Short mmCIF file of C-alpha atoms and ligand atoms in Angstrom, two decimals:
data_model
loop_
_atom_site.label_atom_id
_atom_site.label_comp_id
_atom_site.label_asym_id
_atom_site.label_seq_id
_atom_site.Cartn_x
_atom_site.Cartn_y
_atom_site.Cartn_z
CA UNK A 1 4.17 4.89 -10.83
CA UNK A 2 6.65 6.68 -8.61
CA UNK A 3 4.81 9.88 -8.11
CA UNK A 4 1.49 7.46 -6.92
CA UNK A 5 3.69 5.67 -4.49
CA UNK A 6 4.21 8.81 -2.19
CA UNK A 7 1.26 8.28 0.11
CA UNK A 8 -0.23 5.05 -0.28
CA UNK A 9 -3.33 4.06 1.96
CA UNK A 10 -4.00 1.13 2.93
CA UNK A 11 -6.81 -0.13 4.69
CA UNK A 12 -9.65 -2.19 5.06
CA UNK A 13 -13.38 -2.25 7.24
CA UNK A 14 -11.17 -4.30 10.23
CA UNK A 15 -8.68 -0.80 10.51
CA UNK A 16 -11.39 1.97 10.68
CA UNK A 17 -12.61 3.89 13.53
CA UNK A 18 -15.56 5.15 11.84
CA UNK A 19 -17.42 4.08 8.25
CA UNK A 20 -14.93 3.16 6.23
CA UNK A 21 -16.15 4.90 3.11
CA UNK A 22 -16.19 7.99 5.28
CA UNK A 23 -12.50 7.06 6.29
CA UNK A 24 -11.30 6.89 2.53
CA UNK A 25 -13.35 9.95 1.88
CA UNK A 26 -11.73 12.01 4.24
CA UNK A 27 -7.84 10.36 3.38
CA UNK A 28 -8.45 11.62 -0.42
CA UNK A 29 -9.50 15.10 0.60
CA UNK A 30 -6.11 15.22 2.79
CA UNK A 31 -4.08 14.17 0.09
CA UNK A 32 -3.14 10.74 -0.23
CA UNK A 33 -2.09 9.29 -3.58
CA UNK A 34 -2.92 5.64 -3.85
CA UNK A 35 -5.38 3.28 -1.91
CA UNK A 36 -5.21 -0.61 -1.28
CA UNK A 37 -8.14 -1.97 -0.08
CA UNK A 38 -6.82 -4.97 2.06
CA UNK A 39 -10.36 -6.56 3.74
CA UNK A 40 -8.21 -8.92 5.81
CA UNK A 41 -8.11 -10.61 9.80
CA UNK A 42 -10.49 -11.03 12.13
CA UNK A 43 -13.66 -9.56 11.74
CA UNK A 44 -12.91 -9.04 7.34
CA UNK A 45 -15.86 -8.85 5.49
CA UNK A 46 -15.94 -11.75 2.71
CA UNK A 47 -18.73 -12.33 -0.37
CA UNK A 48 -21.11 -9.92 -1.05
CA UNK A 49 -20.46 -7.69 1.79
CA UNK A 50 -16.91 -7.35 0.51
CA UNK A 51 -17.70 -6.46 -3.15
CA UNK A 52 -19.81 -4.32 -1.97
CA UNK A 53 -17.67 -2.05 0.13
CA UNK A 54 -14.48 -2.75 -2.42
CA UNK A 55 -17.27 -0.97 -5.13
CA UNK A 56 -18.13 2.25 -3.03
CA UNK A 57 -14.14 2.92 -2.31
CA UNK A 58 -13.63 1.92 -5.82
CA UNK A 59 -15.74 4.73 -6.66
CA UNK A 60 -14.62 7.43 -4.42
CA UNK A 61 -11.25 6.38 -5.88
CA UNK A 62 -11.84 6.41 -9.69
CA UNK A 63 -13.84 10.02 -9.02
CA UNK A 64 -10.70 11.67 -7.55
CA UNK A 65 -8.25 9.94 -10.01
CA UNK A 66 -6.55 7.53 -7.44
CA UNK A 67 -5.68 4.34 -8.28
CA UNK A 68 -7.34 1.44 -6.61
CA UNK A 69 -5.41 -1.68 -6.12
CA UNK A 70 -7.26 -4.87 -4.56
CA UNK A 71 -4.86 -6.84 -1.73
CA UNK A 72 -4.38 -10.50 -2.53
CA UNK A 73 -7.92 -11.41 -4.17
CA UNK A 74 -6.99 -11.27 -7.58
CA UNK A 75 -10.62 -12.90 -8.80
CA UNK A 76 -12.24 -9.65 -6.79
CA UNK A 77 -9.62 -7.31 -8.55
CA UNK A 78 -11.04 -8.36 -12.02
CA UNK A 79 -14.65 -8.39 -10.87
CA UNK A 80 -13.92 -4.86 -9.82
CA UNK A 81 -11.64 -3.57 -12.69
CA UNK A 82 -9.54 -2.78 -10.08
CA UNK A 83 -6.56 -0.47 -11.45
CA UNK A 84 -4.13 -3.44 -10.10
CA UNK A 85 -3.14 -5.86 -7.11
CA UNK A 86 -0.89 -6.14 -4.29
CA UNK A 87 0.02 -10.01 -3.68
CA UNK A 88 3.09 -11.46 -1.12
CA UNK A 89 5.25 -14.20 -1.59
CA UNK A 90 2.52 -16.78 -0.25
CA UNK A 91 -0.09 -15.29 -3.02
CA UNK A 92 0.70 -17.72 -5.94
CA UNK A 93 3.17 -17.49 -9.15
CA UNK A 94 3.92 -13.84 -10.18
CA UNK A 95 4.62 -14.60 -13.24
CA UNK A 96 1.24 -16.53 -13.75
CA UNK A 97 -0.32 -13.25 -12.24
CA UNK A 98 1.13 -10.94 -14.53
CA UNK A 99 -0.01 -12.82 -17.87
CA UNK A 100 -3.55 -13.11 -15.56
CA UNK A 101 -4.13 -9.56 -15.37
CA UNK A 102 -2.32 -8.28 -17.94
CA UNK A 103 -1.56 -4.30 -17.94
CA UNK A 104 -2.87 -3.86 -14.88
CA UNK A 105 -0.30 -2.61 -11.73
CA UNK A 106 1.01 -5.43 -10.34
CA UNK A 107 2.82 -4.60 -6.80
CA UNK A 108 4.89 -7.55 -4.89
CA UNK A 109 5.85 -7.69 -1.33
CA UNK A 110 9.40 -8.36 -0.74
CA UNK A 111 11.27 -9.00 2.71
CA UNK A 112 15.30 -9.24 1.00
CA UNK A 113 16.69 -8.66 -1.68
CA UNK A 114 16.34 -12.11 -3.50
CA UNK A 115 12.47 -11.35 -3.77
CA UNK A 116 13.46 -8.12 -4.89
CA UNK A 117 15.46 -9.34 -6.99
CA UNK A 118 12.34 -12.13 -8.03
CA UNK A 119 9.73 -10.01 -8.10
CA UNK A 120 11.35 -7.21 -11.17
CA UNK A 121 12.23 -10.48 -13.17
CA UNK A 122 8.72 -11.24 -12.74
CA UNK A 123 7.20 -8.34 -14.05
CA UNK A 124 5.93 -5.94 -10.85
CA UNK A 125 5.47 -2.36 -11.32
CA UNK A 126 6.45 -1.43 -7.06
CA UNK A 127 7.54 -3.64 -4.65
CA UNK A 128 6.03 -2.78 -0.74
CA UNK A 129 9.49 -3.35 1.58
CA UNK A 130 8.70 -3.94 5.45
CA UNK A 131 8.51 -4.15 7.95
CA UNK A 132 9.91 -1.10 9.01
CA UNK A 133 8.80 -0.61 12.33
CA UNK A 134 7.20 -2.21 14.69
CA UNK A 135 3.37 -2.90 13.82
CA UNK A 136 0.19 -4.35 15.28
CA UNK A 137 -1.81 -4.27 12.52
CA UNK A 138 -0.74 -7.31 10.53
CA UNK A 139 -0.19 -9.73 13.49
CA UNK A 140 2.30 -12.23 10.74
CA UNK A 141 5.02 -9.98 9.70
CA UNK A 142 8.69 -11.13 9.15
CA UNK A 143 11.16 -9.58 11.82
CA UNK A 144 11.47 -5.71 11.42
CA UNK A 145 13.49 -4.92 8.20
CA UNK A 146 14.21 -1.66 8.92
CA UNK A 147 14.75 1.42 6.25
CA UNK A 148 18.49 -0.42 5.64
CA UNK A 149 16.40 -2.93 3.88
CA UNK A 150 15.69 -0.07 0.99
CA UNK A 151 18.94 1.46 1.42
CA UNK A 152 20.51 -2.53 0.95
CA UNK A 153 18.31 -2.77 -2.09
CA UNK A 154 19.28 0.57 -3.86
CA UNK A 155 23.08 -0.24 -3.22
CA UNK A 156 22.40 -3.43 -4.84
CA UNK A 157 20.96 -1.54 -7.84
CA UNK A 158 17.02 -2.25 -7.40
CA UNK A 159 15.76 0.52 -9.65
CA UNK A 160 11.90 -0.49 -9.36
CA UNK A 161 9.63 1.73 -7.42
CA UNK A 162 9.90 1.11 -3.89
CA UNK A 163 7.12 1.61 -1.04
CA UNK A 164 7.80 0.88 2.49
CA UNK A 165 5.62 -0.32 4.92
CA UNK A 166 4.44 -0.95 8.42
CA UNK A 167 4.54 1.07 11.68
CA UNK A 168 4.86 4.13 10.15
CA UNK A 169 3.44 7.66 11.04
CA UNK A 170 4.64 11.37 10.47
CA UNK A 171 7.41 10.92 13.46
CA UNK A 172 8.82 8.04 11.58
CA UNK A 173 8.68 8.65 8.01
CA UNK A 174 11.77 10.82 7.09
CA UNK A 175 14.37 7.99 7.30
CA UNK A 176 12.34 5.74 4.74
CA UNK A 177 12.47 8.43 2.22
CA UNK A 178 16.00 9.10 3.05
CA UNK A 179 16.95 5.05 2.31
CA UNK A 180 15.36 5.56 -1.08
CA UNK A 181 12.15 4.92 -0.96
CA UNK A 182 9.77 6.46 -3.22
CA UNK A 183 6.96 6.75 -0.85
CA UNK A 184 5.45 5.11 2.45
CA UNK A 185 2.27 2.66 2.64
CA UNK A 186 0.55 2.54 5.88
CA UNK A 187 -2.45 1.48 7.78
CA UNK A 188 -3.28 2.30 11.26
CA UNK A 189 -1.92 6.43 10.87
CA UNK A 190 -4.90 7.21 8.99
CA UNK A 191 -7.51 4.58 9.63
CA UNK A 192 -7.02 4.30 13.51
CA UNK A 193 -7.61 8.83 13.98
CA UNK A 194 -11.06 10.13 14.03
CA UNK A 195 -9.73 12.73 11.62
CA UNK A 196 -8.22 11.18 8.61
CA UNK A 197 -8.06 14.23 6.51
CA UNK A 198 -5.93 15.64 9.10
CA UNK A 199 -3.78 12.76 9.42
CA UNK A 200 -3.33 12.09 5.49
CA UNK A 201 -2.78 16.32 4.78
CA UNK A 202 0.04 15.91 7.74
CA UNK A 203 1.56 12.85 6.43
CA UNK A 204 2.02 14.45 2.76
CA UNK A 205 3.13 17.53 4.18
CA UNK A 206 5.99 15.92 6.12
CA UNK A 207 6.42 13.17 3.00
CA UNK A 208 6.78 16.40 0.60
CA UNK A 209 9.16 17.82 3.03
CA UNK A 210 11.17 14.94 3.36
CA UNK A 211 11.82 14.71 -0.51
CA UNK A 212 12.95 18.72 -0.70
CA UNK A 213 15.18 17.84 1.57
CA UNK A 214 17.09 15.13 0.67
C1 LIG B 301 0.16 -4.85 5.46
C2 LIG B 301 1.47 -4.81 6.14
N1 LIG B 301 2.60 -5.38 5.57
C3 LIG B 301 3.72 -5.26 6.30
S1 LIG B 301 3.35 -4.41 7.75
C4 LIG B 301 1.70 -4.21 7.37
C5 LIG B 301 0.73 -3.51 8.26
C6 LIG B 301 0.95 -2.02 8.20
O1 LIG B 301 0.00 -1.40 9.07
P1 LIG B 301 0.38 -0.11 9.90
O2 LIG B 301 0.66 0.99 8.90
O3 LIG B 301 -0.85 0.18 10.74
O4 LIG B 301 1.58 -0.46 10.72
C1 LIG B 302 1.67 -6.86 2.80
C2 LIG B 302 1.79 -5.72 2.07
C3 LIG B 302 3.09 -5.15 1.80
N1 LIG B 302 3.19 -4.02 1.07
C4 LIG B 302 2.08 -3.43 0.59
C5 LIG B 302 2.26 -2.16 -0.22
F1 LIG B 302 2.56 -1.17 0.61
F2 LIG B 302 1.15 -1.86 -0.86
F3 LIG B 302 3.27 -2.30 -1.09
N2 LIG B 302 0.85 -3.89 0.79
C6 LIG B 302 0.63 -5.03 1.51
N3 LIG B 302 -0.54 -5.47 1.69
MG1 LIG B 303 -0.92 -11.13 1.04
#
């Protein structure tokens, strides 16, 4: 789980500049290692038009061995096969999720460490942590958490593979990994540039770095 968590995409048709397929496309060449299609806000596509899409970046994902996790919609994640789901606090009953989808990667979003804490009794595989920086892409975020939110967690001995998200780019990244964080998730750094391969070989690069030295 750990070594998937290092550069994990995020995105959905709302966040691209360009085709989103092309988007993802690009992102996988460049190196990321996990996507999360997250069809959300204004403008999301819903129905058809989202099982559609979710199918041609489920495909691009399963032919370069990434795993493909569905945000929230767990009855599109098992229409899909997805490889597993991302949910948050509001999504319904962990627990009840787990038994739903059985072996499939569960991943939690957790703001303290009492749903930290929640979410390993509860069965997750990675918990995303944020926000830790300012971000504009998900307009209802809790108050910035900050990379002391992973460091808190480790110090209070939360072993399970940790992600951080929101606001994050290469400038930024370093301290995230440095508070224990196995990896960064993020949005708008590759689906916002008109060169995503560039962006996501950059980001790994600097990621990669930031684990050598730390
Ligand atoms: C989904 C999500 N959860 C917390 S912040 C956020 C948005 C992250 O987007 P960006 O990487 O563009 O800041
Ligand atoms: C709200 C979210 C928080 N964290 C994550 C992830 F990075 F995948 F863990 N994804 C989300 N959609
Ligand atoms: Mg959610």
């Amino acid at each position: 789980m750990k070594k998937h968590l290092k550069l994990y995409f995020v995105m959905g048709s709302v966040n691209c500049l360009k085709n989103p397929v092309e988007v993802l496309s690009e992102a996988i060449d460049g190196g990321i290692t996990m996507f999360q299609y997250r069809e959300k806000g204004k403008g999301a596509l819903e129905g058809e038009d989202k099982l559609q899409l979710g199918k041609k970046l489920q495909s691009l994902c399963n032919q370069n061995n990434i795993p493909f996790i569905v945000n929230d919609d767990i009855n599109l994640a098992l229409e899909l096969d997805a490889d597993g789901i991302h949910i948050g606090q509001e999504d319904g009953d962990v627990s009840k999720i787990r038994k739903f989808i059985g072996r499939k990667i569960l991943g939690v979003s957790a703001h303290d460490l009492s749903e930290a804490t929640e979410a390993v009794k509860t069965g997750a595989n990675y918990i995303g942590v944020g926000p830790m920086y300012e971000t504009k892409t998900k307009l209802d975020t809790n108050e910035v958490a900050g990379p002391d939110m992973i460091r808190q967690l480790r110090q209070n001995n939360i072993e399970i593979p940790i992600v951080g998200i929101g606001g994050i780019n290469q400038q930024n990244l370093k301290p995230v990994i440095n508070a224990g964080a196995d990896g960064v998730a993020l949005i708008s750094a590759i689906s916002s540039l008109k060169q995503p391969r560039e962006a996501a070989s950059n980001l790994i690069e600097s990621i990669n770095d930031s684990f050598v030295n730390e």
